[in-house]
Coordinates of C-alpha atoms and ligand atoms in Angstrom, one line a residue:
Chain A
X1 CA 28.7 25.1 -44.2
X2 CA 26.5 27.6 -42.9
X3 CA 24.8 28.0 -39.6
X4 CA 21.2 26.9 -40.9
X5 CA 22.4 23.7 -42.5
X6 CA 24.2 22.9 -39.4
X7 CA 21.1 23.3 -37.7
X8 CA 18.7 21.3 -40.5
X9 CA 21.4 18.5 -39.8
X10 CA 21.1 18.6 -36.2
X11 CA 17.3 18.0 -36.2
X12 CA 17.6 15.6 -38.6
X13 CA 20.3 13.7 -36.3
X14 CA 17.1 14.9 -32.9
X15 CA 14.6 13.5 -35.1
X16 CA 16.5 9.5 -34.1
X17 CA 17.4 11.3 -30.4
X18 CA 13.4 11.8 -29.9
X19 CA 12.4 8.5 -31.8
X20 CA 14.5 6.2 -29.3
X21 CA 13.2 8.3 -26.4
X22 CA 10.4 7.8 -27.1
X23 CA 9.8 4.1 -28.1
X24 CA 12.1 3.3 -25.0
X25 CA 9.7 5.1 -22.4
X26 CA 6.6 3.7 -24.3
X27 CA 7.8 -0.1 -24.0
X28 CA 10.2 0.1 -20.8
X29 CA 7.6 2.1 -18.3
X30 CA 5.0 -0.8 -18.7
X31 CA 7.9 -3.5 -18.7
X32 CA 9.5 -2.0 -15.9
X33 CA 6.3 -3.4 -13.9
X34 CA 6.0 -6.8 -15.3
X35 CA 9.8 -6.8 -14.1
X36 CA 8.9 -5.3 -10.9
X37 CA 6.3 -7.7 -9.9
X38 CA 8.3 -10.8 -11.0
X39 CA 11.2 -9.8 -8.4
X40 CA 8.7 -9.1 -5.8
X41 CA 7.2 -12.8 -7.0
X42 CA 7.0 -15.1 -4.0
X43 CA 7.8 -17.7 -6.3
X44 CA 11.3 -17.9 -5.1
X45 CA 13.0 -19.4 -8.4
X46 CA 11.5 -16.4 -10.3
X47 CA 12.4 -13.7 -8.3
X48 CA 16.0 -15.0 -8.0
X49 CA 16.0 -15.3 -12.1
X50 CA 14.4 -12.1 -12.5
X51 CA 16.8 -10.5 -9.4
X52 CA 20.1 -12.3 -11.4
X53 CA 18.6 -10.6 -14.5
X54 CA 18.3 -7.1 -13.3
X55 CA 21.8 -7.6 -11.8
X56 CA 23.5 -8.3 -15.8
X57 CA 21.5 -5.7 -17.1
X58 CA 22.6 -3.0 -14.8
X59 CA 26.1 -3.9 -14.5
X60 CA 27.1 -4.0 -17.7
X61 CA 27.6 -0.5 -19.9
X62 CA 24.5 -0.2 -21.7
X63 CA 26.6 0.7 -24.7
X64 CA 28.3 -3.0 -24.6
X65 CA 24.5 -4.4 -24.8
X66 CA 23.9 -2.1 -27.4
X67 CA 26.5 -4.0 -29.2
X68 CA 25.5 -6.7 -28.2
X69 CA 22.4 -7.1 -29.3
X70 CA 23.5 -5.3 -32.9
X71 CA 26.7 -7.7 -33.6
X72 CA 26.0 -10.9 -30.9
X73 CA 23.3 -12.5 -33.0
X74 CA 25.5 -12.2 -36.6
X75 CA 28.4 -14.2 -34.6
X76 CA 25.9 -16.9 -33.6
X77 CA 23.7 -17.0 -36.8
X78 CA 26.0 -15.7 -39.6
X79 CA 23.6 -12.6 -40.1
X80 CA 22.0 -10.3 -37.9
X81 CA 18.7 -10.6 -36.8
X82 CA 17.7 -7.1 -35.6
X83 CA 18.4 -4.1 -37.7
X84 CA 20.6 -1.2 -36.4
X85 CA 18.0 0.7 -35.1
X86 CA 15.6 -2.4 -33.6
X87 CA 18.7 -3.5 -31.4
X88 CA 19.5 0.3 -29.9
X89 CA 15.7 0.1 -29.0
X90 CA 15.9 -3.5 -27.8
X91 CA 18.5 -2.7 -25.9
X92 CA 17.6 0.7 -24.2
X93 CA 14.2 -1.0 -23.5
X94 CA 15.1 -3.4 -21.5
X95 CA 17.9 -1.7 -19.8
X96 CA 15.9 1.2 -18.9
X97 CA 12.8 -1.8 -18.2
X98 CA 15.3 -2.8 -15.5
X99 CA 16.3 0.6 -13.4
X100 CA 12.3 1.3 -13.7
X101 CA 11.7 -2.2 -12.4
X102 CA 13.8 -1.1 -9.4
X103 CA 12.2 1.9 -8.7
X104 CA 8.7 0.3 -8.8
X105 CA 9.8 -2.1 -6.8
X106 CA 11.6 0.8 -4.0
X107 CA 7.8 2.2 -4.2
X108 CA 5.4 -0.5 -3.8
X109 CA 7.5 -1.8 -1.2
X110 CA 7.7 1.4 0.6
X111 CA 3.3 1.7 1.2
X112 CA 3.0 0.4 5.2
X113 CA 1.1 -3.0 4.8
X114 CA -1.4 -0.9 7.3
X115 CA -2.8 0.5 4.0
X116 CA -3.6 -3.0 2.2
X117 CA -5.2 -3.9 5.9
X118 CA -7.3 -1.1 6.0
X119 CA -8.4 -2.3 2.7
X120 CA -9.1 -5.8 3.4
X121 CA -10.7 -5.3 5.9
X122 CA -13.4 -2.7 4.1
X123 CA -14.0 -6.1 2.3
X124 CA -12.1 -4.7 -1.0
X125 CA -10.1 -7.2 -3.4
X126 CA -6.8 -7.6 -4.0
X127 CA -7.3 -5.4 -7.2
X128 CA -9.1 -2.8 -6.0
X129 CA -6.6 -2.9 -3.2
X130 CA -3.9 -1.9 -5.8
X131 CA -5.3 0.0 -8.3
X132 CA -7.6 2.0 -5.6
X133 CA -5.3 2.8 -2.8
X134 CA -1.7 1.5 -2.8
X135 CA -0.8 2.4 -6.9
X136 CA -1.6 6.4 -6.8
X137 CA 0.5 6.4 -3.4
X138 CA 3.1 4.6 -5.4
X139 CA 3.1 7.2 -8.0
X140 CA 3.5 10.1 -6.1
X141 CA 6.7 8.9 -4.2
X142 CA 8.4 7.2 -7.7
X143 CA 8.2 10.7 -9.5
X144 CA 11.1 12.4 -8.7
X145 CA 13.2 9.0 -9.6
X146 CA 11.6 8.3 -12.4
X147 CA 12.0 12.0 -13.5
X148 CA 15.8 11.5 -13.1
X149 CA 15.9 8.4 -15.3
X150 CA 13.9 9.9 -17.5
X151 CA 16.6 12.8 -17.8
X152 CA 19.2 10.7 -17.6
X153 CA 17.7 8.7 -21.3
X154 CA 17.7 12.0 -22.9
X155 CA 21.3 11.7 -22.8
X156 CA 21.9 7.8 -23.0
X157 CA 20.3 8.5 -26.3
X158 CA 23.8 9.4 -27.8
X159 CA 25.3 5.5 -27.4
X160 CA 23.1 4.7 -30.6
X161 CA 26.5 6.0 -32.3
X162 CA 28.7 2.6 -31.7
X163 CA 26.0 1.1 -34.0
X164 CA 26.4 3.8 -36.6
X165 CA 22.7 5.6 -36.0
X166 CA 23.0 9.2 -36.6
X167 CA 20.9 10.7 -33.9
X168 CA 22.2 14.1 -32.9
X169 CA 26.1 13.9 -31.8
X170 CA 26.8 11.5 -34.9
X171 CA 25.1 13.8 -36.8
X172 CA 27.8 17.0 -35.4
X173 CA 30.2 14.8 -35.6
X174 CA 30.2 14.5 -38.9
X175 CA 30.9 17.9 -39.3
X176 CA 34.2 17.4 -37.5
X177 CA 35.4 15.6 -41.0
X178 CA 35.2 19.2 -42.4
X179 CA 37.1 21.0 -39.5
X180 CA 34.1 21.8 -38.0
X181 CA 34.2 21.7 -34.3
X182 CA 31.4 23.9 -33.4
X183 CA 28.1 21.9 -34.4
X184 CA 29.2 19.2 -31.3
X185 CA 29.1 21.8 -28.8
X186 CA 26.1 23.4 -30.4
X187 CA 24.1 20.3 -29.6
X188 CA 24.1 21.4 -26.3
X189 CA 21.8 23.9 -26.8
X190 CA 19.4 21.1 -28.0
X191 CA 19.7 19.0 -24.7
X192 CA 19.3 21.4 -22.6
X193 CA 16.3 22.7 -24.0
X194 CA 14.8 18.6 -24.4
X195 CA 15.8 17.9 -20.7
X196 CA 14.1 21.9 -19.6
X197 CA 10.7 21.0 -20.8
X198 CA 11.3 17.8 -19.2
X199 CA 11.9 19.2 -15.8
X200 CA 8.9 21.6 -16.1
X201 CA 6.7 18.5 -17.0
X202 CA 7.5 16.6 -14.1
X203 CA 7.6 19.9 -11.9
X204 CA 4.2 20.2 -12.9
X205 CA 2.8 16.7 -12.5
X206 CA 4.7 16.6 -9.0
X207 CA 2.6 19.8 -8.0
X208 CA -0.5 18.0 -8.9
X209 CA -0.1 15.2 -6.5
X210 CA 1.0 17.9 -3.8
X211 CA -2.4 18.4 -2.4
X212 CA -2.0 15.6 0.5
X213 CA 1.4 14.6 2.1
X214 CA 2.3 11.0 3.0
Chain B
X1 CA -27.8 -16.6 21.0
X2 CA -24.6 -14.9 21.2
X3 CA -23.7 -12.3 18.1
X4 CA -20.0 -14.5 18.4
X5 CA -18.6 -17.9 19.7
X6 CA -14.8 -18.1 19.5
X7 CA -14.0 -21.6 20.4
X8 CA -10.8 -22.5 21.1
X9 CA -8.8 -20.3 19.0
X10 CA -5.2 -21.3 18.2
X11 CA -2.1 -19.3 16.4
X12 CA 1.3 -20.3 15.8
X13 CA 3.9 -17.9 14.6
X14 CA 6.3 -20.5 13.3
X15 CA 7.3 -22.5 16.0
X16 CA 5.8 -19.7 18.7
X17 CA 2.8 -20.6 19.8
X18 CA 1.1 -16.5 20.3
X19 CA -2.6 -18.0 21.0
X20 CA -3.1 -20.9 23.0
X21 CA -6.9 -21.8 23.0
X22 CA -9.0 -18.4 23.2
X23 CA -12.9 -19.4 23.6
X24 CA -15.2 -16.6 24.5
X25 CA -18.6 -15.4 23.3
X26 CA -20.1 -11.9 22.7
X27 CA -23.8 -10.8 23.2
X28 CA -25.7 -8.2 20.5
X29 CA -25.1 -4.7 22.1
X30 CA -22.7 -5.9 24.5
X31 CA -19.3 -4.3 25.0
X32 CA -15.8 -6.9 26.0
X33 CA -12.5 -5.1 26.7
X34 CA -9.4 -7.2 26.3
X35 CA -6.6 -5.9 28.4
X36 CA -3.1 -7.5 29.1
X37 CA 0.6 -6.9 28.9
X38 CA 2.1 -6.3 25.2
X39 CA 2.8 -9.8 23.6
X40 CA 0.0 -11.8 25.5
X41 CA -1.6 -11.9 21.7
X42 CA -4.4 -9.1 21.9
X43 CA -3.8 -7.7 18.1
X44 CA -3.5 -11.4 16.7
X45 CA -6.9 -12.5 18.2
X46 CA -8.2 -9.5 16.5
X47 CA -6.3 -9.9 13.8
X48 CA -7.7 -13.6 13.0
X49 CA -11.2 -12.1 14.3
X50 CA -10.9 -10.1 10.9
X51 CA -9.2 -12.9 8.7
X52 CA -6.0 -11.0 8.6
X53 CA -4.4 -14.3 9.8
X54 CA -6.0 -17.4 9.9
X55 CA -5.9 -19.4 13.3
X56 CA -4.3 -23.1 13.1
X57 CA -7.0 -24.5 14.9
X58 CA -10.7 -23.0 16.2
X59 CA -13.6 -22.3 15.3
X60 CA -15.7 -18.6 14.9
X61 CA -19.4 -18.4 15.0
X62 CA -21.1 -15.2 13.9
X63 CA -25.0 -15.5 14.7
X64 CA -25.3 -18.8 14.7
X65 CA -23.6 -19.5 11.3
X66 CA -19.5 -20.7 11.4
X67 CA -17.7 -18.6 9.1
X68 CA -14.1 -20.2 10.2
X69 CA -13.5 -23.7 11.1
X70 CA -10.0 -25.1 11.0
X71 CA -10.8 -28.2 10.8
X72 CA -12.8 -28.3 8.3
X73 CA -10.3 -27.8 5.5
X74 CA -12.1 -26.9 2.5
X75 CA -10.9 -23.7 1.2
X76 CA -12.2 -20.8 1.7
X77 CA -12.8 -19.0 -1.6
X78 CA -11.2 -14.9 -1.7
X79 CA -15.1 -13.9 -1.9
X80 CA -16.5 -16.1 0.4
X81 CA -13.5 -14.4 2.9
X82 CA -14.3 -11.1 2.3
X83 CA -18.1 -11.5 2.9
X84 CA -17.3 -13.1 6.2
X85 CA -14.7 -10.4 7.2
X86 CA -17.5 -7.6 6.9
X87 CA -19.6 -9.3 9.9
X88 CA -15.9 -7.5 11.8
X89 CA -14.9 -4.1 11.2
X90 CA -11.8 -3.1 12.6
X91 CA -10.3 0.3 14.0
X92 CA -6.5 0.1 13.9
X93 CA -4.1 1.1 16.3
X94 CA -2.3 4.2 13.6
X95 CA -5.4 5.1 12.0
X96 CA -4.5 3.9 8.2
X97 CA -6.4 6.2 6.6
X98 CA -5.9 6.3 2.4
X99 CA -4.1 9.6 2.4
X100 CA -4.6 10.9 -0.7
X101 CA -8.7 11.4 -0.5
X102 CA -10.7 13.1 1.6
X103 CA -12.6 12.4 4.6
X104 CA -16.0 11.4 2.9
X105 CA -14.2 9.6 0.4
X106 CA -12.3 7.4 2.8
X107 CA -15.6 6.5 4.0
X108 CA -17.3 6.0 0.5
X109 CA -14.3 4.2 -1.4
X110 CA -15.1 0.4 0.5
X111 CA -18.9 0.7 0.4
X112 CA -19.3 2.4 -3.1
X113 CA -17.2 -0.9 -5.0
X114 CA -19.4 -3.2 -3.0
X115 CA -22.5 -1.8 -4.1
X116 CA -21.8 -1.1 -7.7
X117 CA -21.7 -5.3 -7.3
X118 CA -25.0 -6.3 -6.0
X119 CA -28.1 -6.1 -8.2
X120 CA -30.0 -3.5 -6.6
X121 CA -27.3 -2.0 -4.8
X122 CA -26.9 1.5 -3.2
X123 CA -26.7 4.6 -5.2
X124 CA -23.7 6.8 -5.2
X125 CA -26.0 9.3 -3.3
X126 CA -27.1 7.2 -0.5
X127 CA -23.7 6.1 0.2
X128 CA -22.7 9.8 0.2
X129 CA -25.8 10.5 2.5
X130 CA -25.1 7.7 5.1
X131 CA -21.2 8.3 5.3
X132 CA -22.0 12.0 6.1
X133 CA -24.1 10.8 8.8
X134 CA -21.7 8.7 10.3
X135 CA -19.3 12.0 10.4
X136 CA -22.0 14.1 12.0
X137 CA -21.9 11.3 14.5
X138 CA -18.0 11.2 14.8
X139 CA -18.3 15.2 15.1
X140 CA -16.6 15.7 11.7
X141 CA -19.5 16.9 9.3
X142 CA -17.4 19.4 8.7
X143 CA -14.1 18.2 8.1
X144 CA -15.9 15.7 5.2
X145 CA -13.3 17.5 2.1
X146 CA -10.4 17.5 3.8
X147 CA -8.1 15.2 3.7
X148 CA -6.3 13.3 6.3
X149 CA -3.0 14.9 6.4
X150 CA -5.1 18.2 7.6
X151 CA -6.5 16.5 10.8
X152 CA -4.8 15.7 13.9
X153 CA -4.4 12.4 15.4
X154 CA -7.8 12.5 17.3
X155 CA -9.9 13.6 14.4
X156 CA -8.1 11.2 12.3
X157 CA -8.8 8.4 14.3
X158 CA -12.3 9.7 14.4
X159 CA -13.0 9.3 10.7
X160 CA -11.4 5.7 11.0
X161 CA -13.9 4.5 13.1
X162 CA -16.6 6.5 10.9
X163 CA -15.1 4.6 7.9
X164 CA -15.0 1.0 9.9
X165 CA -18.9 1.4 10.8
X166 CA -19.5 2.7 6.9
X167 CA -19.4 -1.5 6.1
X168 CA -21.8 -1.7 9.2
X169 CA -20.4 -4.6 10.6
X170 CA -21.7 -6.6 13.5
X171 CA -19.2 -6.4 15.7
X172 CA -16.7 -3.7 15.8
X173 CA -13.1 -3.8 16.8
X174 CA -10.1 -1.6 18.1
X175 CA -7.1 -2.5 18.4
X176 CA -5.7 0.2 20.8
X177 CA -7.3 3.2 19.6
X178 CA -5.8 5.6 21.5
X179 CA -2.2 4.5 21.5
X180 CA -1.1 6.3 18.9
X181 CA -2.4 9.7 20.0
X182 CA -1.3 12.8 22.5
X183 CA -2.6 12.3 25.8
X184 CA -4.8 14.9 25.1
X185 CA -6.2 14.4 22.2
X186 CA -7.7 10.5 23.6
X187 CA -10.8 12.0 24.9
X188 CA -12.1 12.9 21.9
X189 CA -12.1 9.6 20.3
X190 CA -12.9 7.6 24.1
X191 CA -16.1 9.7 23.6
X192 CA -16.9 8.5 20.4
X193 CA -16.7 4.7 21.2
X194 CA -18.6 5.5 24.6
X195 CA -21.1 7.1 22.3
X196 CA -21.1 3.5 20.2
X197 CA -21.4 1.8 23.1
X198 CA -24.8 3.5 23.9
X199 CA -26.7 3.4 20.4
X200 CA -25.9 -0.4 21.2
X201 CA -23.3 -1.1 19.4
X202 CA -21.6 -4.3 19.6
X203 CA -17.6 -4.1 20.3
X204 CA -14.2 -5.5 21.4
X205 CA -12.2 -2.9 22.2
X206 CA -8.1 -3.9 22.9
X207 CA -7.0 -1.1 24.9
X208 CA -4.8 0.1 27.8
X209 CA -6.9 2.9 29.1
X210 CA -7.8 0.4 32.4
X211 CA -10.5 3.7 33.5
X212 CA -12.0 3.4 30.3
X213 CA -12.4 -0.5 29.5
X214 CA -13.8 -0.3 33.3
X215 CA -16.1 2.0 32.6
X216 CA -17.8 1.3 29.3
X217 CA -17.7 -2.4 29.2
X218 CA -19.7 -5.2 29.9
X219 CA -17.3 -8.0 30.4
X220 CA -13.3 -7.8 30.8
X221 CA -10.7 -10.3 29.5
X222 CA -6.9 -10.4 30.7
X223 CA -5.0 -12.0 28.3
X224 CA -1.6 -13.2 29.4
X225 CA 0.8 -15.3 27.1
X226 CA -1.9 -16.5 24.5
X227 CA -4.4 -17.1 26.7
X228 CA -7.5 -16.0 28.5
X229 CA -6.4 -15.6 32.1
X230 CA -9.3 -14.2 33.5
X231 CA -12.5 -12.9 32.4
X232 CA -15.9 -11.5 34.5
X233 CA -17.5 -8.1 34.6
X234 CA -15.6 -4.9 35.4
X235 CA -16.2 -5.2 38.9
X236 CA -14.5 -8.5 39.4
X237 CA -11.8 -8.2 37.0
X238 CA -10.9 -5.2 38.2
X239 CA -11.6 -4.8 41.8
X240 CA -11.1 -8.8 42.8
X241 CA -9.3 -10.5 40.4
X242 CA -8.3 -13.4 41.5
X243 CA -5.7 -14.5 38.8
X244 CA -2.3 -13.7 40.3
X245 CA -1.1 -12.7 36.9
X246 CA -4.0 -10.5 37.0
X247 CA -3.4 -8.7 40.0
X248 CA 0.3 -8.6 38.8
X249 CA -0.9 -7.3 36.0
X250 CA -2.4 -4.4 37.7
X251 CA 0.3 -3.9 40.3
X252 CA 2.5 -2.7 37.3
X253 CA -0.1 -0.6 35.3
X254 CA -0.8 1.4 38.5
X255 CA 2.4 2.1 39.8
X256 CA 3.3 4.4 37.5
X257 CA 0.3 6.4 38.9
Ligands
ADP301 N1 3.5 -11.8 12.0 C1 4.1 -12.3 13.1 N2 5.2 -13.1 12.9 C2 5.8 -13.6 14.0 N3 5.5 -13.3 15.3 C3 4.5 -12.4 15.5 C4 3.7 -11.9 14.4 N4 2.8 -11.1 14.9 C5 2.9 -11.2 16.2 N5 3.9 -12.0 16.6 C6 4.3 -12.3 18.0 O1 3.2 -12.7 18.7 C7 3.2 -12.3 20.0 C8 1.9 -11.6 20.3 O2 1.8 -10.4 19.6 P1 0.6 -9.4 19.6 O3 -0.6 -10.2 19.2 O4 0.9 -8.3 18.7 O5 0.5 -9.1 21.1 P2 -0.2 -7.8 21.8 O6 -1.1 -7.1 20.8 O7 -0.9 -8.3 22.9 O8 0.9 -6.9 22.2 C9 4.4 -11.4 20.2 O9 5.4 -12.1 20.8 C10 4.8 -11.1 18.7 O10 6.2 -10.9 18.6
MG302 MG1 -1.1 -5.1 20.1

């Protein structure tokens, strides 16, 4: 078991690591609003559903709701209804939809209702209100937040194990049937590299937004 | 015929009634301070003045045609509100300037999304033309690319009022203008609206600076708890009033001095 097929196995297990990344930032960033803006509904029976909601989600071990959503559904219907890989990315969705939702939230509440003034009063609408003047300001102070969660999924990537995904610690792990030990803590090396480009990416879109202070 | 009628204006906070019946009138060119101890309901008159409350009860007349009437209880459609708003600009008390674009741009922002709206409105050029006219006329022609953050309170408040006049409203508005700012940076921006006041434009201006309302304005109104105590011209406000609450009024703001 040499060091290159180690490796080959490693990026075949990073190839699922990247895939659920991915697909969770795609589908949770946008959701994460919808969620935000339901909370922040004045409708008071919606925001107390949505607020209950957000509650579950993040106080319970998104691991549980991975299994959850994999083995729940077979219980209820005799078979399950999402595959292995749809309920990880089910699952991480709208958890992650949910801390986002939060952060949103933290933002848009944190503009000083001086700024949608200033707007109505310059005759704007309530769109052009948001998408001209409050959402950029929200942008710039949700980055470093949304950077850490963002980091943080890297890592939560690895709970697609308990449903038997092989993304890349299932994939070193398997290597621990022949003795070998090493391939685990060699995934390190892949992390840390995933989460440095990261942290350059958002260093570098936090610089852009650096020309005025707020 | 007056430029405004405000007839018997009336805001409740809950169960706190703030206004109580505010009626005045305002000429074209003409210039009315409101002064009065904090909580007598200066920044809500404005504030409904500009439709960021609406009043329970009143009516307001802006040349002749009655853009609010509570009474009359057909609602008022978000358009139909914002075209009646622009006949008010407004000039708050912390500047609220959008912070992340520049001078020019805060002035263009408003103005440019209206006009991209009408038929045959504006180009992007003339807007750009006429907001850099209104900064050589606040003294900041040359601050135009820089953004707010970079200015100091003064200047700041300077590009506010450029930015308010940018929608050319009939009747302009401060709320306080130079509360917010160093004592020595009020000057600066006094000047400007002293300035307004002699190309003729037409303005209530909410402030505590008694020399200043004194000496720029054409008629006075002390406010005390939600209602118009007493109103004349400078002179009589000032130098006779003849409210007591008036000339309690002024017993306290002076003896500091
Ligand atoms: N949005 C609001 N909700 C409840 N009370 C308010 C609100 N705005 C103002 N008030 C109350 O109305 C009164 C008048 O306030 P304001 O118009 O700001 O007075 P002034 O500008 O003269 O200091 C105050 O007692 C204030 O607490
Ligand atoms: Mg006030």
């Amino acid at each position: 078991m040499g060091f290159w097929n180690v490796t080959l196995s490693l990026i075949g297990g990073l190839k699922y690591t990247c895939l659920i990344f991915a697909l969770t930032l795609v589908l949770a960033l946008p959701l994460g609003l919808v969620i935000a803006f339901g909370s922040m509904s004045k409708f008071k029976p919606l925001s107390y559903l949505i607020k209950t909601f957000v509650w579950i989600i993040r106080g319970v071990p998104l691991m549980l709701q991975v299994i959850i959503f994999f083995y729940v559904p077979g219980f209820l219907f005799g078979q399950p209804i999402l595959t292995r890989f749809a309920s990880v990315i089910a699952a991480f969705v709208i958890n992650y939809a949910c801390y986002f939702s939060e952060i949103y939230r933290g933002g848009i509440e944190s503009i000083s209702k001086g700024q949608y003034e200033a707007g109505q009063v310059l005759g704007m609408t309530k769109l052009q209100i948001f998408f001209k003047i409050i959402l950029m300001q929200v942008v710039k102070r949700i980055l470093p937040p949304i950077a850490n969660e963002v980091i943080t999924l890297v890592k939560d990537t690895a709970l697609a194990r308990v449903v038997m995904i092989v993304e890349i610690i299932q994939a070193a792990q398997n290597f621990a049937a022949y003795g070998l030990m090493w391939p685990l803590f060699y995934t390190a090396i892949f992390y840390l590299a995933f989460v440095g480009i990261l942290t350059l990416l958002f260093g570098h879109i936090e610089k852009k937004f650096n020309y005025y202070k707020a | 015929m007056s430029v405004l009628n405000v007839n018997n204006i009336k805001k409740n906070f809950g169960k706190v009634e703030v206004l109580k019946g505010i009626s005045f009138s305002l000429e074209k060119g003409e210039v009315i301070s409101i002064i009065g101890s904090s909580g007598s309901g200066k920044t809500t008159l404005l504030r409904c003045l500009n439709f960021l409350e609406t009043p329970d009860k009143g009516t307001i007349t802006v040349d002749g045609k009655v853009i609010f009437d509570a009474d009359n209880k057909k609602k008022m459609s978000d358009a139909e509100i914002r075209e009646n708003r622009l006949n008010f600009g407004l000039v708050f008390q912390s500047f609220n300037l959008f912070p992340q674009y520049t001078v020019l741009k805060n002035l263009t922002l408003a103005r440019e999304l209206m006009e991209k709206n009408k038929k045959d409105g504006l180009s992007k050029q003339q807007i750009t033309d006429e907001a850099l006219e209104l900064l050589e006329r606040v003294g900041l022609a040359d601050k135009k690319d820089s953004y707010p953050c970079q200015l100091s309170g003064g200047q700041q408040q300077r590009v506010a009022i450029a930015r308010a006049l940018s929608m050319k409203p009939a009747i302009l508005c401060f709320d306080e203008p130079t509360s917010a700012l160093d004592p020595e940076l009020t000057g600066e921006v006094l000047k400007v609206i002293k300035e307004l006041k002699e190309s003729n434009t037409t303005m209530i201006i909410v402030t505590h600076e008694m020399g200043f309302a004194k000496n720029v304005s054409d008629k006075v109104i002390f406010m005390a708890d939600g209602i118009i105590e007493e109103v004349g011209t400078p002179e009589e406000v000032f130098d006779n009033p003849k409210s007591e609450k008036t000339k309690h009024f002024f017993s306290k703001s002076f003896e500091n001095i």
